[in-house]
Coordinates of C-alpha atoms and ligand atoms in Angstrom, one line a residue:
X1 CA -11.1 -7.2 -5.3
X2 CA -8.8 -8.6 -2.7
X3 CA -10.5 -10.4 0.5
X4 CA -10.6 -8.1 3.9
X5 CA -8.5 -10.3 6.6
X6 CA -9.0 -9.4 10.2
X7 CA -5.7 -10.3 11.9
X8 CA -3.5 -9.0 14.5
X9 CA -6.3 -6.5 15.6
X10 CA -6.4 -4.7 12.3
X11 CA -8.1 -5.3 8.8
X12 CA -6.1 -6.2 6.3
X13 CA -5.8 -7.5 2.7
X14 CA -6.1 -11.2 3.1
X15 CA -2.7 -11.6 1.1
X16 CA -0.9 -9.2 3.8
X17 CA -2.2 -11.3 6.7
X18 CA 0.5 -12.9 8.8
X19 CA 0.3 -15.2 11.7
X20 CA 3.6 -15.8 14.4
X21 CA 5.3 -18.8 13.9
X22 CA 5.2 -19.9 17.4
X23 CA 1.5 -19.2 17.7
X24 CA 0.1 -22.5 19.6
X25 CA -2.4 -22.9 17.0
X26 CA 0.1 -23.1 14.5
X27 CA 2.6 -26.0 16.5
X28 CA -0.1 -27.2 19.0
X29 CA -3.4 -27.0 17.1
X30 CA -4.1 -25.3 20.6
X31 CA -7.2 -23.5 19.8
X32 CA -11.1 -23.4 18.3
X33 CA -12.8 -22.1 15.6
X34 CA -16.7 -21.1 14.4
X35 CA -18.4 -21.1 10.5
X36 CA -21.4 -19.1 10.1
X37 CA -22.9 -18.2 7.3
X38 CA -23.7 -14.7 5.9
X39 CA -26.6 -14.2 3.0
X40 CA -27.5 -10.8 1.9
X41 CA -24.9 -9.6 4.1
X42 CA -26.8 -10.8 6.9
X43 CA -24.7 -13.3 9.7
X44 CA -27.2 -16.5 10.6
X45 CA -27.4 -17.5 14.0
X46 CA -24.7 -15.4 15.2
X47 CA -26.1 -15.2 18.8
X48 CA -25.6 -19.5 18.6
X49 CA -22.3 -19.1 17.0
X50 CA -21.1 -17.3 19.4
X51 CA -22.3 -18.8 22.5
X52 CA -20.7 -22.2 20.8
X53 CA -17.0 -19.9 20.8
X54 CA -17.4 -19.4 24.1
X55 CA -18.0 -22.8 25.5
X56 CA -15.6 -24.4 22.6
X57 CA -13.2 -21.7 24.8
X58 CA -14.5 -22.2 28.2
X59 CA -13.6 -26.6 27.9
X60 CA -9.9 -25.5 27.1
X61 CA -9.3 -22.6 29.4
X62 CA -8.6 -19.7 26.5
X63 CA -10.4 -16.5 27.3
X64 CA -12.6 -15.1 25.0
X65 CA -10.6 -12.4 23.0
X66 CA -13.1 -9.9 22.8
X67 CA -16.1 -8.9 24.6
X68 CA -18.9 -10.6 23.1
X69 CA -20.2 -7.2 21.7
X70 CA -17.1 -6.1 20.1
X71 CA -17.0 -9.2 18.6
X72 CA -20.1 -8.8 17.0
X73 CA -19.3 -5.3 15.5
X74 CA -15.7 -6.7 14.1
X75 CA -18.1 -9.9 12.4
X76 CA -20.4 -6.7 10.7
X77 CA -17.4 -5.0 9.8
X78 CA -15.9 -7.9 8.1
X79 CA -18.8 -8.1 6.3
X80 CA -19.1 -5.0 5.1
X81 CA -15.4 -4.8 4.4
X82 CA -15.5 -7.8 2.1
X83 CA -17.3 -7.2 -1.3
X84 CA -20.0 -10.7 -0.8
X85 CA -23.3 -10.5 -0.3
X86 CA -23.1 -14.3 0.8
X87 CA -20.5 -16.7 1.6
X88 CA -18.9 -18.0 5.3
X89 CA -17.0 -16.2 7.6
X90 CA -14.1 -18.0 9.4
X91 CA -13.3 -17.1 12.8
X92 CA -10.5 -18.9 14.6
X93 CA -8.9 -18.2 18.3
X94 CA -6.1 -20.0 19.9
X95 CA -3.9 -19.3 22.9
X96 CA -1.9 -17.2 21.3
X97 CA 2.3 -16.8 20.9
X98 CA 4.9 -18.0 22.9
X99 CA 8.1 -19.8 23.3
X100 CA 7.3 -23.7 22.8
X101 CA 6.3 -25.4 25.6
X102 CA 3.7 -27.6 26.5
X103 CA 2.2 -26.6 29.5
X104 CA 0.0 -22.7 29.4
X105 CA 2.5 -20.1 29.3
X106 CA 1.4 -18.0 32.1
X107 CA 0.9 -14.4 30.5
X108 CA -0.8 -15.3 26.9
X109 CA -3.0 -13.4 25.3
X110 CA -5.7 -14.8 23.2
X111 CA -5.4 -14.5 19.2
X112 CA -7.8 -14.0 17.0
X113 CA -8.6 -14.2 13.0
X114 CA -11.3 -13.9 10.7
X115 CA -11.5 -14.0 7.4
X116 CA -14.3 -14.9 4.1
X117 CA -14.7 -17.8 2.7
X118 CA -16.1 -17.2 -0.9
X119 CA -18.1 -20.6 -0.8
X120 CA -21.8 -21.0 -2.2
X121 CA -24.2 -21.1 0.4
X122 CA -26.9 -24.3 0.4
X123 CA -26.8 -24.7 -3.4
X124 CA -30.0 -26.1 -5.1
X125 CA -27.9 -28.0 -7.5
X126 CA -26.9 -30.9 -5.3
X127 CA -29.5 -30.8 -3.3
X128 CA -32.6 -31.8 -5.6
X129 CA -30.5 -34.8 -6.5
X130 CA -28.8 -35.6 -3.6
X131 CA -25.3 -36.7 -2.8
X132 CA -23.4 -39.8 -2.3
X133 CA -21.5 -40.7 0.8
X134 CA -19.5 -44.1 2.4
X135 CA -18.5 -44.6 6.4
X136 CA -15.1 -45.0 7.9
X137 CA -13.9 -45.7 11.3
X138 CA -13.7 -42.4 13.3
X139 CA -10.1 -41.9 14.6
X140 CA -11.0 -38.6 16.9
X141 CA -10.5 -37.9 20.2
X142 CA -13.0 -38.1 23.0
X143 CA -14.0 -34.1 23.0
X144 CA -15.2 -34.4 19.8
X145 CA -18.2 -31.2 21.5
X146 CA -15.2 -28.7 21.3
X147 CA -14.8 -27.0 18.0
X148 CA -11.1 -27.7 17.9
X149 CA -8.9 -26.5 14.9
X150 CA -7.1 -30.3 15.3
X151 CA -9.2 -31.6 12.2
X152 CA -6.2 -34.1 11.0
X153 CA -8.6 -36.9 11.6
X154 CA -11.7 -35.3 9.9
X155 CA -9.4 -34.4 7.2
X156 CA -8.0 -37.8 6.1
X157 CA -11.5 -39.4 6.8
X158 CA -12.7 -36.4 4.3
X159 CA -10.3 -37.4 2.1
X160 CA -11.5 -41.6 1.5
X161 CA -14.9 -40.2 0.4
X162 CA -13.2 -37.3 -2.0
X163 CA -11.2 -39.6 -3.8
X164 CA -14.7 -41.4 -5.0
X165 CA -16.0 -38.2 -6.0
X166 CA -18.4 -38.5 -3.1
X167 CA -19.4 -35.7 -1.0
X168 CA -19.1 -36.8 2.9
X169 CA -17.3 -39.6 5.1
X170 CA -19.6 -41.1 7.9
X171 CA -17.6 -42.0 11.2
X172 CA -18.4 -44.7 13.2
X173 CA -16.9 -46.3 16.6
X174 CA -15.7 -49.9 17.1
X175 CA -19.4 -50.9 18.1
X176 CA -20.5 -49.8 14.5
X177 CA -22.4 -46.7 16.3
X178 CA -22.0 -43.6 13.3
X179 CA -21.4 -40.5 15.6
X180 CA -21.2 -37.7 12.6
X181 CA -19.8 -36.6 9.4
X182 CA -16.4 -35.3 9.1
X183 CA -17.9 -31.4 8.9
X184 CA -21.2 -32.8 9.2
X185 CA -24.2 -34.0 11.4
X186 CA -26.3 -37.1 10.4
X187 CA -29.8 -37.9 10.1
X188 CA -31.6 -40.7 8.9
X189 CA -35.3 -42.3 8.8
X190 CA -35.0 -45.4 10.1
X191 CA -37.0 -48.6 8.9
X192 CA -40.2 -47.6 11.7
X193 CA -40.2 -43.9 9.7
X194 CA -38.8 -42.4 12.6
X195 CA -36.3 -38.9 12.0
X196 CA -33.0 -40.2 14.6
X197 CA -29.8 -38.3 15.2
X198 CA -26.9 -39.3 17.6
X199 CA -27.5 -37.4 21.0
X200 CA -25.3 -34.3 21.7
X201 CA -22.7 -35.9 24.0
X202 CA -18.8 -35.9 23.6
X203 CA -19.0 -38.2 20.7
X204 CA -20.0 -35.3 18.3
X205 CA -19.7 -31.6 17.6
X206 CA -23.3 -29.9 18.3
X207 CA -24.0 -28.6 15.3
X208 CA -25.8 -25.0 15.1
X209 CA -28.0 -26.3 11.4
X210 CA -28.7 -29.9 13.8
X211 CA -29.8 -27.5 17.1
X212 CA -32.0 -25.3 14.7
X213 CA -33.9 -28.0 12.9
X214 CA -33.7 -30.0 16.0
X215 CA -35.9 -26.8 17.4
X216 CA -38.2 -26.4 14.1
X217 CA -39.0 -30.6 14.2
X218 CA -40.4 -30.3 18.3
X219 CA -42.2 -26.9 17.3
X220 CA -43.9 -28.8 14.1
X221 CA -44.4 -32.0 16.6
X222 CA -42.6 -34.2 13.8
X223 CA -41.6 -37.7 15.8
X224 CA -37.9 -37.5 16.4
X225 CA -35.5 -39.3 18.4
X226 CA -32.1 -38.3 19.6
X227 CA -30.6 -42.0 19.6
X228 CA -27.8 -43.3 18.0
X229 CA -27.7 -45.9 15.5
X230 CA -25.5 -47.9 13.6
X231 CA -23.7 -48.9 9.8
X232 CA -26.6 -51.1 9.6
X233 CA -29.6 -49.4 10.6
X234 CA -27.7 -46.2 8.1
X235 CA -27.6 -48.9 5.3
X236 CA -31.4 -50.2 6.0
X237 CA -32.7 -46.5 6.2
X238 CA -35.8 -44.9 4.2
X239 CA -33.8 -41.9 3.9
X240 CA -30.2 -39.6 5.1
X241 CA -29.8 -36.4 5.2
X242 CA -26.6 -34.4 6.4
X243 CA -27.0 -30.7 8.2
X244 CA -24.2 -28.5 7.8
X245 CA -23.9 -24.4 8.0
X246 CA -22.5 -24.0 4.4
X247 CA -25.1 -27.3 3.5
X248 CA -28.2 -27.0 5.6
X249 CA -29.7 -29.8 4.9
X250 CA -28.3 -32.3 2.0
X251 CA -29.9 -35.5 1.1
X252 CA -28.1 -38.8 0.8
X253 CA -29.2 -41.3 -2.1
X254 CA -26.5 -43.7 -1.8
X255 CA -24.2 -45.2 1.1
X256 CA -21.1 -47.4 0.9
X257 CA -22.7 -48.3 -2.8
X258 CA -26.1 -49.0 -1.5
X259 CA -28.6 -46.9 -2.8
X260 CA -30.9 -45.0 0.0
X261 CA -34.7 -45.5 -0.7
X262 CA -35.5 -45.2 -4.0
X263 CA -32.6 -43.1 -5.0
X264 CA -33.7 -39.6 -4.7
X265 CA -34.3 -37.4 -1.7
X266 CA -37.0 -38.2 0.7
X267 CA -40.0 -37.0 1.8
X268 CA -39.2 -35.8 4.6
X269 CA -35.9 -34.9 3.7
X270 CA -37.5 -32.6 1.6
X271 CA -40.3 -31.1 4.4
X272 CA -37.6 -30.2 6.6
X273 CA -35.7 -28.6 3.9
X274 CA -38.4 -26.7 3.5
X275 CA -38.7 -25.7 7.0
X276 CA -35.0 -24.9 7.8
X277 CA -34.8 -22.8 4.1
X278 CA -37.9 -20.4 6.0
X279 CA -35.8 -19.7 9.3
X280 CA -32.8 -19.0 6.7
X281 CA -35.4 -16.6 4.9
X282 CA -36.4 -15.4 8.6
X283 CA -32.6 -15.2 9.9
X284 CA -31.7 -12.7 6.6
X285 CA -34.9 -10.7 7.1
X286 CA -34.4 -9.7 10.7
Ligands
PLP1 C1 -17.4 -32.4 13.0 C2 -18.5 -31.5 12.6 N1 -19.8 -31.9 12.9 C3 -20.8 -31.2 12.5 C4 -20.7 -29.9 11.9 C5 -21.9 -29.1 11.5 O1 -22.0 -28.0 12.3 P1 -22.7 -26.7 11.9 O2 -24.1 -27.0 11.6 O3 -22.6 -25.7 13.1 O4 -22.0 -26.2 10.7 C6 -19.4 -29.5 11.7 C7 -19.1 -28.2 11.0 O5 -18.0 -27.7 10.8 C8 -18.3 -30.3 12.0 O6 -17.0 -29.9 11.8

């Protein structure tokens, strides 16, 4: 059965959906996007998701498209239109169509698409072994909090690790400092046995999986810091983990060829899997 689209105000068979050539998302990369993940036909996190749209829209001056409640009842009817019970929904919103021009035409509306992604969620598989991962130098821009669709950086940074067969690209600044993954936050235990995560600044996109374990790790009282650290502290580490929505939580047993502890997920790698996995059970149940 053919994928549900939602495009130019109107459902439509994902190989019918069209998009205007001059759409400023198309020439411009003017616009954001949001991943969530749906599981039993349940959306997680959507009230998080959507309160990242709208300040991913608010720090470039697009309105949102919708009200925030018809928003919600187009991400249900998407849904239910598409025949998942699991899987990600893509939602994307940029400036909308105009003549080409740099500066913000002045009467624009907003245009936005959604569609399914027929990925696995979290798989088991990779997780009980973990993955393998190297670090590049991260060529972004200095917005990096804004869920922009410009991902040419992420993608070619993406790209060094695929061509090992390896399943994430670390980026780090000039100073060595590893900000994120390239659709990914980072985590590691450092040599004192202490959880650390770069702060939520410009440098990185906040991630909704980092904000909810973030949450669950102060609630369980589990000693965390959010501090940067470096290449070398990610090559000394007991243990890395990466947090994405389609991921949650994946372990890292080696790093630029260096293996991570003793080569298989960590402990507490493997407690706050745990943890996150029961607000994912919570989140489908409500
Ligand atoms: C650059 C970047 N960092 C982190 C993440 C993880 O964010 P989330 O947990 O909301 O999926 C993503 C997700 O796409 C990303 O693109």
């Amino acid at each position: 059965m053919s994928r549900i689209a939602y495009v130019n105000n109107q459902f439509v068979p994902q190989s019918q959906a069209l998009i205007a050539m001059e759409d400023r998302g198309y020439q411009f990369a003017d616009g954001v996007y949001e991943v969530a993940a749906f599981i039993d036909r349940r959306m997680l996190d959507e009230a998080r998701h959507l309160d990242r749209l709208e300040r991913s829209l608010h720090e470039i001056a697009i309105p949102m498209p919708k009200p925030r409640a018809a928003l919600s009842l187009l991400l249900r009817e998407l849904i239910r239109r598409n025949a998942r019970d699991s899987g990600l929904i893509y939602l994307q919103v940029t400036r909308g169509v105009s003549a080409r021009n740099h500066t913000f035409p002045a009467s624009i509306k907003p245009v936005l698409t959604m569609n399914v992604l027929p990925v696995a969620i979290a798989s088991d598989a990779a997780r009980n072994v973990g993955v393998k991962a190297i670090t590049a130098p991260d060529l972004r821009w200095k917005r990096c909090d804004i869920k922009s669709i410009a991902l040419l950086p992420n993608i070619l940074s993406r790209q060094l690790s695929a061509e090992k067969n390896m399943r994430e690209t670390f980026l780090y600044l000039p100073d060595g400092t590893i900000t994120e993954g390239t659709a990914t936050n980072v985590f590691i235990v450092d040599t004192s046995g202490v959880l650390r995560t770069h702060p939520k600044n410009e440098a990185i996109l906040g991630g909704i999986t980092r904000d909810v374990l973030l949450e669950i790790v102060r609630a369980k009282n589990i000693a965390f810091e959010e501090r940067a650290f470096t290449r070398d502290d990610m090559h000394a580490a007991q243990e890395i983990f990466f947090t994405s929505t389609s991921a949650f939580l994946m372990p890292v047993i080696e790093i630029d060829g260096k293996i991570v502890g003793n080569g298989t997920p960590g402990a507490i790698t493997k407690k706050l899997t745990e943890l996150y996995k029961a607000h994912v059970a919570h989140e489908v149940a409500a």
